[in-house]
JSON list of C-alpha atoms in Angstrom, two decimals:
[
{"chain": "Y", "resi": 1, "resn": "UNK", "atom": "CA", "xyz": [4.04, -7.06, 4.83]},
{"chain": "Y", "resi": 2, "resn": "UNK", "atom": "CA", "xyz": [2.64, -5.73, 1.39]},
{"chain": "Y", "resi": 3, "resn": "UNK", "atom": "CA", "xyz": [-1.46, -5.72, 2.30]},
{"chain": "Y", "resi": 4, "resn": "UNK", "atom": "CA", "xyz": [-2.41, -4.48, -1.16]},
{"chain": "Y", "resi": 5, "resn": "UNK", "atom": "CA", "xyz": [-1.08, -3.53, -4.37]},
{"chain": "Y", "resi": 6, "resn": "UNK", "atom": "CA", "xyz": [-1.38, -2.40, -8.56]},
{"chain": "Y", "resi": 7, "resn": "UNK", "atom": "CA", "xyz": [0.61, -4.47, -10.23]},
{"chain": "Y", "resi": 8, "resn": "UNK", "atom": "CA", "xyz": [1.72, -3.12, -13.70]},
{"chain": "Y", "resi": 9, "resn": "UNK", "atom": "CA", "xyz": [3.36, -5.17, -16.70]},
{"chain": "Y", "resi": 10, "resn": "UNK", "atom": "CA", "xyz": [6.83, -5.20, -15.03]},
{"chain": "Y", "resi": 11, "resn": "UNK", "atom": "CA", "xyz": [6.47, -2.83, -12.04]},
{"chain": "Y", "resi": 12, "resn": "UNK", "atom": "CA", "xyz": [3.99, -1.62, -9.20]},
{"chain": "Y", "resi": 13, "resn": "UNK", "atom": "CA", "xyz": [2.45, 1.85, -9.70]},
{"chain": "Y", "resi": 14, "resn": "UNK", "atom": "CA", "xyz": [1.49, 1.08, -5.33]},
{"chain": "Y", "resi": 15, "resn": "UNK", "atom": "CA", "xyz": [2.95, -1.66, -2.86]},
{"chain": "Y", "resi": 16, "resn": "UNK", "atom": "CA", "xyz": [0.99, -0.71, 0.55]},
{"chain": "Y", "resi": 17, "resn": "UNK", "atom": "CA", "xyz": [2.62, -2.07, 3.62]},
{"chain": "Y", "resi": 18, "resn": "UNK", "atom": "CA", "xyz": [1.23, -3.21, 7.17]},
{"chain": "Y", "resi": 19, "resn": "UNK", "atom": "CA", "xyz": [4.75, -2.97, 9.67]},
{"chain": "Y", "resi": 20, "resn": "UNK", "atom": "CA", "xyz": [5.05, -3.49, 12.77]},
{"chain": "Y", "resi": 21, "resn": "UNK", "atom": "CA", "xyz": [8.39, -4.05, 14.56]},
{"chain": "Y", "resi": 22, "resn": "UNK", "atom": "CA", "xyz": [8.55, -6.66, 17.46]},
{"chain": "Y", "resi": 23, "resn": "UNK", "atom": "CA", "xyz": [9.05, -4.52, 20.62]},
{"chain": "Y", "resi": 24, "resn": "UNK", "atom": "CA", "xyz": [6.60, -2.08, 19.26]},
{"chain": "Y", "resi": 25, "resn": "UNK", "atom": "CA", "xyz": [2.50, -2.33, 20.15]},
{"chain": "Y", "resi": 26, "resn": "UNK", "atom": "CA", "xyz": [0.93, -0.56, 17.32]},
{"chain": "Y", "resi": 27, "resn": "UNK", "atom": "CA", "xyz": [2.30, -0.74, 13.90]},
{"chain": "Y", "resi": 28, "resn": "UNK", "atom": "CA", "xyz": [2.78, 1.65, 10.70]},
{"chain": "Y", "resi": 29, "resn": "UNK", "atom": "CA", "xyz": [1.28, 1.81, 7.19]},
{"chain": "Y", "resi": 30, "resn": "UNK", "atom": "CA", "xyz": [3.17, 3.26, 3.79]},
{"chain": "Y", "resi": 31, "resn": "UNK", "atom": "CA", "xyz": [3.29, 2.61, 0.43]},
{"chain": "Y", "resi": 32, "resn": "UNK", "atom": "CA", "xyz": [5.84, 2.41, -2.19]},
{"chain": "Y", "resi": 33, "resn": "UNK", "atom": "CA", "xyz": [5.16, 3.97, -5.65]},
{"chain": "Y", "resi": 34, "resn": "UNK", "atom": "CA", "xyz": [7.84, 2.10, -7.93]},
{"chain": "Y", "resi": 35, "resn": "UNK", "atom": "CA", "xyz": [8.42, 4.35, -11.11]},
{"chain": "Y", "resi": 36, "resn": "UNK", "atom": "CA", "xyz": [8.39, 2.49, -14.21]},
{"chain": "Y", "resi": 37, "resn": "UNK", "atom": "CA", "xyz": [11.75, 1.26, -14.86]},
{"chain": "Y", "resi": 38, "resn": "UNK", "atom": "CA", "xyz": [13.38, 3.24, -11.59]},
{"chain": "Y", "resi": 39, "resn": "UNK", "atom": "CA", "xyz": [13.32, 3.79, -8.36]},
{"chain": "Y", "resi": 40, "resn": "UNK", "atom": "CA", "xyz": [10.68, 3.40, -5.66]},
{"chain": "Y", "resi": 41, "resn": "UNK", "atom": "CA", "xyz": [9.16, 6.62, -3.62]},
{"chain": "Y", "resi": 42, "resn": "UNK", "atom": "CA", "xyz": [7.83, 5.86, -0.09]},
{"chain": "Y", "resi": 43, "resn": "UNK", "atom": "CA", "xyz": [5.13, 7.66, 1.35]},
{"chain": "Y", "resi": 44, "resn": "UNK", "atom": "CA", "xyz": [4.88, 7.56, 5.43]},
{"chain": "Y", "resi": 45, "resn": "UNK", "atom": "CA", "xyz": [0.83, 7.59, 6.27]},
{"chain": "Y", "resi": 46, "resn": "UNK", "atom": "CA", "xyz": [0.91, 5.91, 9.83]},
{"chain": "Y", "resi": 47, "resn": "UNK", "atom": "CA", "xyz": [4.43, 6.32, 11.88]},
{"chain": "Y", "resi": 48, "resn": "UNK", "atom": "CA", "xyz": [7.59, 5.34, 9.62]},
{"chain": "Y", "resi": 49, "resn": "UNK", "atom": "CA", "xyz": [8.85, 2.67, 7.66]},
{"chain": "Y", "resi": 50, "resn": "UNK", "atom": "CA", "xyz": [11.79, 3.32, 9.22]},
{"chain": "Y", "resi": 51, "resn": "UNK", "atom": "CA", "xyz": [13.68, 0.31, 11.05]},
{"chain": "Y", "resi": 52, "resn": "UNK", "atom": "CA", "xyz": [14.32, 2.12, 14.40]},
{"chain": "Y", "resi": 53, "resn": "UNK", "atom": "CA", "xyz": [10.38, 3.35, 14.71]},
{"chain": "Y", "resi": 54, "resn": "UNK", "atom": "CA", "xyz": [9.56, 3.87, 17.98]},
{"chain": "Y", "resi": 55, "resn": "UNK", "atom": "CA", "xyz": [5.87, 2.96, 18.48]},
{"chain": "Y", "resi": 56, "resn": "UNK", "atom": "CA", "xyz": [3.73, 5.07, 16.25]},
{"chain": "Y", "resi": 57, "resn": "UNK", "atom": "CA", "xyz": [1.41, 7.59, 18.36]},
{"chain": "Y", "resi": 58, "resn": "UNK", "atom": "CA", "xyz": [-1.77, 6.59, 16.41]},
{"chain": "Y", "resi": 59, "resn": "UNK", "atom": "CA", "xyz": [-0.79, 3.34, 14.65]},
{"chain": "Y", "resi": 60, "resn": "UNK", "atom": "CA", "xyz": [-1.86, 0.36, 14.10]},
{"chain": "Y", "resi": 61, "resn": "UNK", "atom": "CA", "xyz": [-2.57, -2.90, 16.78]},
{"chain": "Y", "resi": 62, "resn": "UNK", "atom": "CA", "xyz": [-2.39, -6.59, 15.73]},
{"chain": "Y", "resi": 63, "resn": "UNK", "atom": "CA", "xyz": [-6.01, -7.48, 15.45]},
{"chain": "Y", "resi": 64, "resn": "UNK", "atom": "CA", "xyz": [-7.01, -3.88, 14.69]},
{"chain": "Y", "resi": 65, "resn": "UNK", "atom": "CA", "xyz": [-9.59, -3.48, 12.15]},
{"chain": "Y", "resi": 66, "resn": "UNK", "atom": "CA", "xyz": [-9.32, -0.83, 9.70]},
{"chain": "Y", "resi": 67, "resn": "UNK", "atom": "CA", "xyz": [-9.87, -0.50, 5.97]},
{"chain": "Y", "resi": 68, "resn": "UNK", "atom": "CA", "xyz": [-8.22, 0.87, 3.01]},
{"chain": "Y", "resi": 69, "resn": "UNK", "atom": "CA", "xyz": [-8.96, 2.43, -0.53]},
{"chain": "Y", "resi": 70, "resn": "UNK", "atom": "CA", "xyz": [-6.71, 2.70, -3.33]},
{"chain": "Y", "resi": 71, "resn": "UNK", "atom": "CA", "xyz": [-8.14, 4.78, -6.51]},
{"chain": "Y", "resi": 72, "resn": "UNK", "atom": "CA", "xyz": [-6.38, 6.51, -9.43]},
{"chain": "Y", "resi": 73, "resn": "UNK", "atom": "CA", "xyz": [-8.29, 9.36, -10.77]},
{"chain": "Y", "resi": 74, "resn": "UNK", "atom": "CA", "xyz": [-6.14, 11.15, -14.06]},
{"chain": "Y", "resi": 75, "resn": "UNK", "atom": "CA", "xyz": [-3.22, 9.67, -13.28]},
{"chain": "Y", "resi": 76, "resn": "UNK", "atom": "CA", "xyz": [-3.19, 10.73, -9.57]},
{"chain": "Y", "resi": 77, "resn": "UNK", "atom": "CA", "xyz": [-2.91, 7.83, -7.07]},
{"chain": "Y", "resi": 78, "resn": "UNK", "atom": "CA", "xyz": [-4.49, 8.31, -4.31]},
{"chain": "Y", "resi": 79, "resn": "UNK", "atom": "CA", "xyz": [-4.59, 5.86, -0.43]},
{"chain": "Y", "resi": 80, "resn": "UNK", "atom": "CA", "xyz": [-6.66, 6.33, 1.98]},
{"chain": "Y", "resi": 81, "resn": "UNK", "atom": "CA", "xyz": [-6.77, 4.51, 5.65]},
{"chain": "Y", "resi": 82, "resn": "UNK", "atom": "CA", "xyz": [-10.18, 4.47, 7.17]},
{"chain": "Y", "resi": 83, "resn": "UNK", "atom": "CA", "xyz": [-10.47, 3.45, 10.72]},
{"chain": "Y", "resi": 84, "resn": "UNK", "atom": "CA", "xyz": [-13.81, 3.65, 13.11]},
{"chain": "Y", "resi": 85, "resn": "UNK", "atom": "CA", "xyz": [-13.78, 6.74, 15.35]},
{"chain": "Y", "resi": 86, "resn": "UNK", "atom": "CA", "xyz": [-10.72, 8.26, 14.06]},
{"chain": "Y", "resi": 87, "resn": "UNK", "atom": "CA", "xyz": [-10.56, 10.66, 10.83]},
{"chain": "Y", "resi": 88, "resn": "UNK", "atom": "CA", "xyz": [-9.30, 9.20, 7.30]},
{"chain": "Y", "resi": 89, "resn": "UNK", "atom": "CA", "xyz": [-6.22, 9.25, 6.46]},
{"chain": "Y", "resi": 90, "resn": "UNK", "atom": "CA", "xyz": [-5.08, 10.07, 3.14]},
{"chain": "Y", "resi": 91, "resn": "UNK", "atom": "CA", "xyz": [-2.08, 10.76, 0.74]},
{"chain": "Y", "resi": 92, "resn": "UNK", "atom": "CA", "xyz": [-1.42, 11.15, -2.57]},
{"chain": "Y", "resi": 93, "resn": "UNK", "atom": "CA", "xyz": [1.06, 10.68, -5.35]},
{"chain": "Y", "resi": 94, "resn": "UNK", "atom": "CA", "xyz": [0.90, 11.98, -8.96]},
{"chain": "Y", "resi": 95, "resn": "UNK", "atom": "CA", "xyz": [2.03, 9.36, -11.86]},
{"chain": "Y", "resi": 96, "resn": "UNK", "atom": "CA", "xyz": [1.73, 11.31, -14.89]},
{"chain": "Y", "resi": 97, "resn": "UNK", "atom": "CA", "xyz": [5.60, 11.54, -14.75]},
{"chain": "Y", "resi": 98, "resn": "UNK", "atom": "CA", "xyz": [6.14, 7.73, -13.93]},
{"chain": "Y", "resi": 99, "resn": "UNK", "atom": "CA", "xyz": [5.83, 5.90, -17.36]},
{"chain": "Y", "resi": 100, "resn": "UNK", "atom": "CA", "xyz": [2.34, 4.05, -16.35]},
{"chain": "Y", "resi": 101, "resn": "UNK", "atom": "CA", "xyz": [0.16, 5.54, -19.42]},
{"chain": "Y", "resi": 102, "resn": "UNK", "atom": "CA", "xyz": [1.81, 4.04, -22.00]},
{"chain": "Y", "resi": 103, "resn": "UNK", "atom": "CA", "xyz": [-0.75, 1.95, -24.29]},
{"chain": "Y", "resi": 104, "resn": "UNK", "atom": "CA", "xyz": [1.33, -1.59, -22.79]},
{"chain": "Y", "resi": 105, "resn": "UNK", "atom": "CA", "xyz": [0.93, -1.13, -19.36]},
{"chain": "Y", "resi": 106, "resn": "UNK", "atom": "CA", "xyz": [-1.59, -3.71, -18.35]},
{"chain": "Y", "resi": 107, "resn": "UNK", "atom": "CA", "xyz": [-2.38, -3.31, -14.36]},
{"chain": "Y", "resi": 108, "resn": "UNK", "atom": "CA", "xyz": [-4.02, -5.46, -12.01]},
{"chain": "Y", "resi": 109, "resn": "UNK", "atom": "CA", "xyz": [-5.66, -5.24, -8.46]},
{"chain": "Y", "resi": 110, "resn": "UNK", "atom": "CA", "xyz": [-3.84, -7.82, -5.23]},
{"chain": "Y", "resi": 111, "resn": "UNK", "atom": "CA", "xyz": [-4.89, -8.03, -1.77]},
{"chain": "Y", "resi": 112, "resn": "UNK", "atom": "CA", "xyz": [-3.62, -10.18, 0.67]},
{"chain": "Y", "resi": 113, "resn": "UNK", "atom": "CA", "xyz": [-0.38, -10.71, 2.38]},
{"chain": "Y", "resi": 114, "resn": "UNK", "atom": "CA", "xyz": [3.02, -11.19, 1.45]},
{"chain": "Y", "resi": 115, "resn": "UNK", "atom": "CA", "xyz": [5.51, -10.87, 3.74]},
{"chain": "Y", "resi": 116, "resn": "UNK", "atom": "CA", "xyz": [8.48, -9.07, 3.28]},
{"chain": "Y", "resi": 117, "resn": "UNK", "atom": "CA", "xyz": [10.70, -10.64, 5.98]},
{"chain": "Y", "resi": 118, "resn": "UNK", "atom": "CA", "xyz": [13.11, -13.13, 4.03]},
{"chain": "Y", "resi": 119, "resn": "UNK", "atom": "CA", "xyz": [15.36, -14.00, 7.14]},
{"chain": "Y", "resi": 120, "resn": "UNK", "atom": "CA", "xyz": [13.27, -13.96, 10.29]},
{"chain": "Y", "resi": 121, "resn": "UNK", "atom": "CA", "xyz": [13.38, -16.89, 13.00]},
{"chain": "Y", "resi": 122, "resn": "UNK", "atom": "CA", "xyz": [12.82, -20.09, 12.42]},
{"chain": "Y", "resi": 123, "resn": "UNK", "atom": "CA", "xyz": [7.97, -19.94, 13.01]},
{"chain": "Y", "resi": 124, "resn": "UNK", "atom": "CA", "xyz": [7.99, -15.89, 11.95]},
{"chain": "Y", "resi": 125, "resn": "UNK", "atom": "CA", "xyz": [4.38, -15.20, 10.08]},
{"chain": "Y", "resi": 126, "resn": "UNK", "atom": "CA", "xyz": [2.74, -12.78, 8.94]},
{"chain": "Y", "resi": 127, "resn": "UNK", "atom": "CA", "xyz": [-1.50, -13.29, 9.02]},
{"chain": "Y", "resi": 128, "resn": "UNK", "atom": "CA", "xyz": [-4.33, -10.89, 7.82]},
{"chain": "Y", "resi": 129, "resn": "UNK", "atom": "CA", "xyz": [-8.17, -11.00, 7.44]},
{"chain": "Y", "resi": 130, "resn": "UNK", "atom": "CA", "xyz": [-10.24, -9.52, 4.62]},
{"chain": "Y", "resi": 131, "resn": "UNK", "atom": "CA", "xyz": [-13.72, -9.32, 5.39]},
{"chain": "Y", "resi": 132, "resn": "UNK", "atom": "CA", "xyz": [-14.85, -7.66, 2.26]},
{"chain": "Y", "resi": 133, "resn": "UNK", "atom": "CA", "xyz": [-13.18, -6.77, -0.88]},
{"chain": "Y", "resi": 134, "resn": "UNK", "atom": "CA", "xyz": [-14.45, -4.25, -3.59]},
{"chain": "Y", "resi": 135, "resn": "UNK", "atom": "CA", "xyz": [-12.65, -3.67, -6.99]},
{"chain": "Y", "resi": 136, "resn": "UNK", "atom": "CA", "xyz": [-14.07, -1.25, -9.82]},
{"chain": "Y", "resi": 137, "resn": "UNK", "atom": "CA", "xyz": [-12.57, -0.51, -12.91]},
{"chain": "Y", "resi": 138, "resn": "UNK", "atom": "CA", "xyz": [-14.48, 2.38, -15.13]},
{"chain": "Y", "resi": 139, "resn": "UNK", "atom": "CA", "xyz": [-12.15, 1.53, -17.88]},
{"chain": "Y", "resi": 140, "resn": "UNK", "atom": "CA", "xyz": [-8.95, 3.39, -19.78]},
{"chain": "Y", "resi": 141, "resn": "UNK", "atom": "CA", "xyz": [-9.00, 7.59, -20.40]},
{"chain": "Y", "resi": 142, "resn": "UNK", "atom": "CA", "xyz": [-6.02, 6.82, -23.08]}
]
């Protein structure tokens, strides 16, 4: 399920995903950085995204709380995973190459869940909890 996101005029500079695959305990976190106009690069932070993860050493549980942080600083987007007693977690990808500076690119801030399972059985769900949000915007360097 995408947890968070930057949506841009027609594509998403970051789509970050909670996974967790049924027989597995603990769960994974990645995002997708969709270049504009092409193809999506995926960036493994927690375990894999891949469909045959085997339970991620220090992933994720269902009811786990943890937080996350998305920021762009000159056109470097950076994720960070912050969870109590364990060190941050964070990666980076840089977008100068990926078409989102151009003067008609206006972007936008979503939380929440949308699940990315479109054929799942019949009562499948996916279910998350904010308990605080916090979105700053200093304004445009171009």
């Amino acid at each position: 399920m995408v947890i968070g996101q930057i949506h841009a005029t027609d594509d998403e500079p970051i789509r970050l995903y909670y996974r967790k695959l049924p027989a597995n305990s603990k769960g994974a976190i990645y995002f997708a950085h969709e270049i504009n106009d092409g193809d999506d690069i995926w960036i493994n932070m927690i375990g894999s995204r891949s469909h045959t993860l085997s339970d991620p050493d220090d992933g994720i549980a269902l009811n786990e709380k943890f937080s996350y942080k998305i920021s762009v600083e000159d056109e470097v987007l950076f994720v960070t995973i912050i969870r109590e007693g364990k060190p941050n977690i964070t990666k980076y990808y840089d977008m100068k190459d990926s078409g989102y500076s151009a003067s008609n690119q206006y972007m936008y801030f979503k939380a929440g869940v949308y699940n990315q399972n479109n054929d799942g059985a019949d009562g499948d769900y996916v279910q998350a909890t904010f308990y605080h949000i916090h979105n700053m915007h200093k304004g445009y360097k171009f």
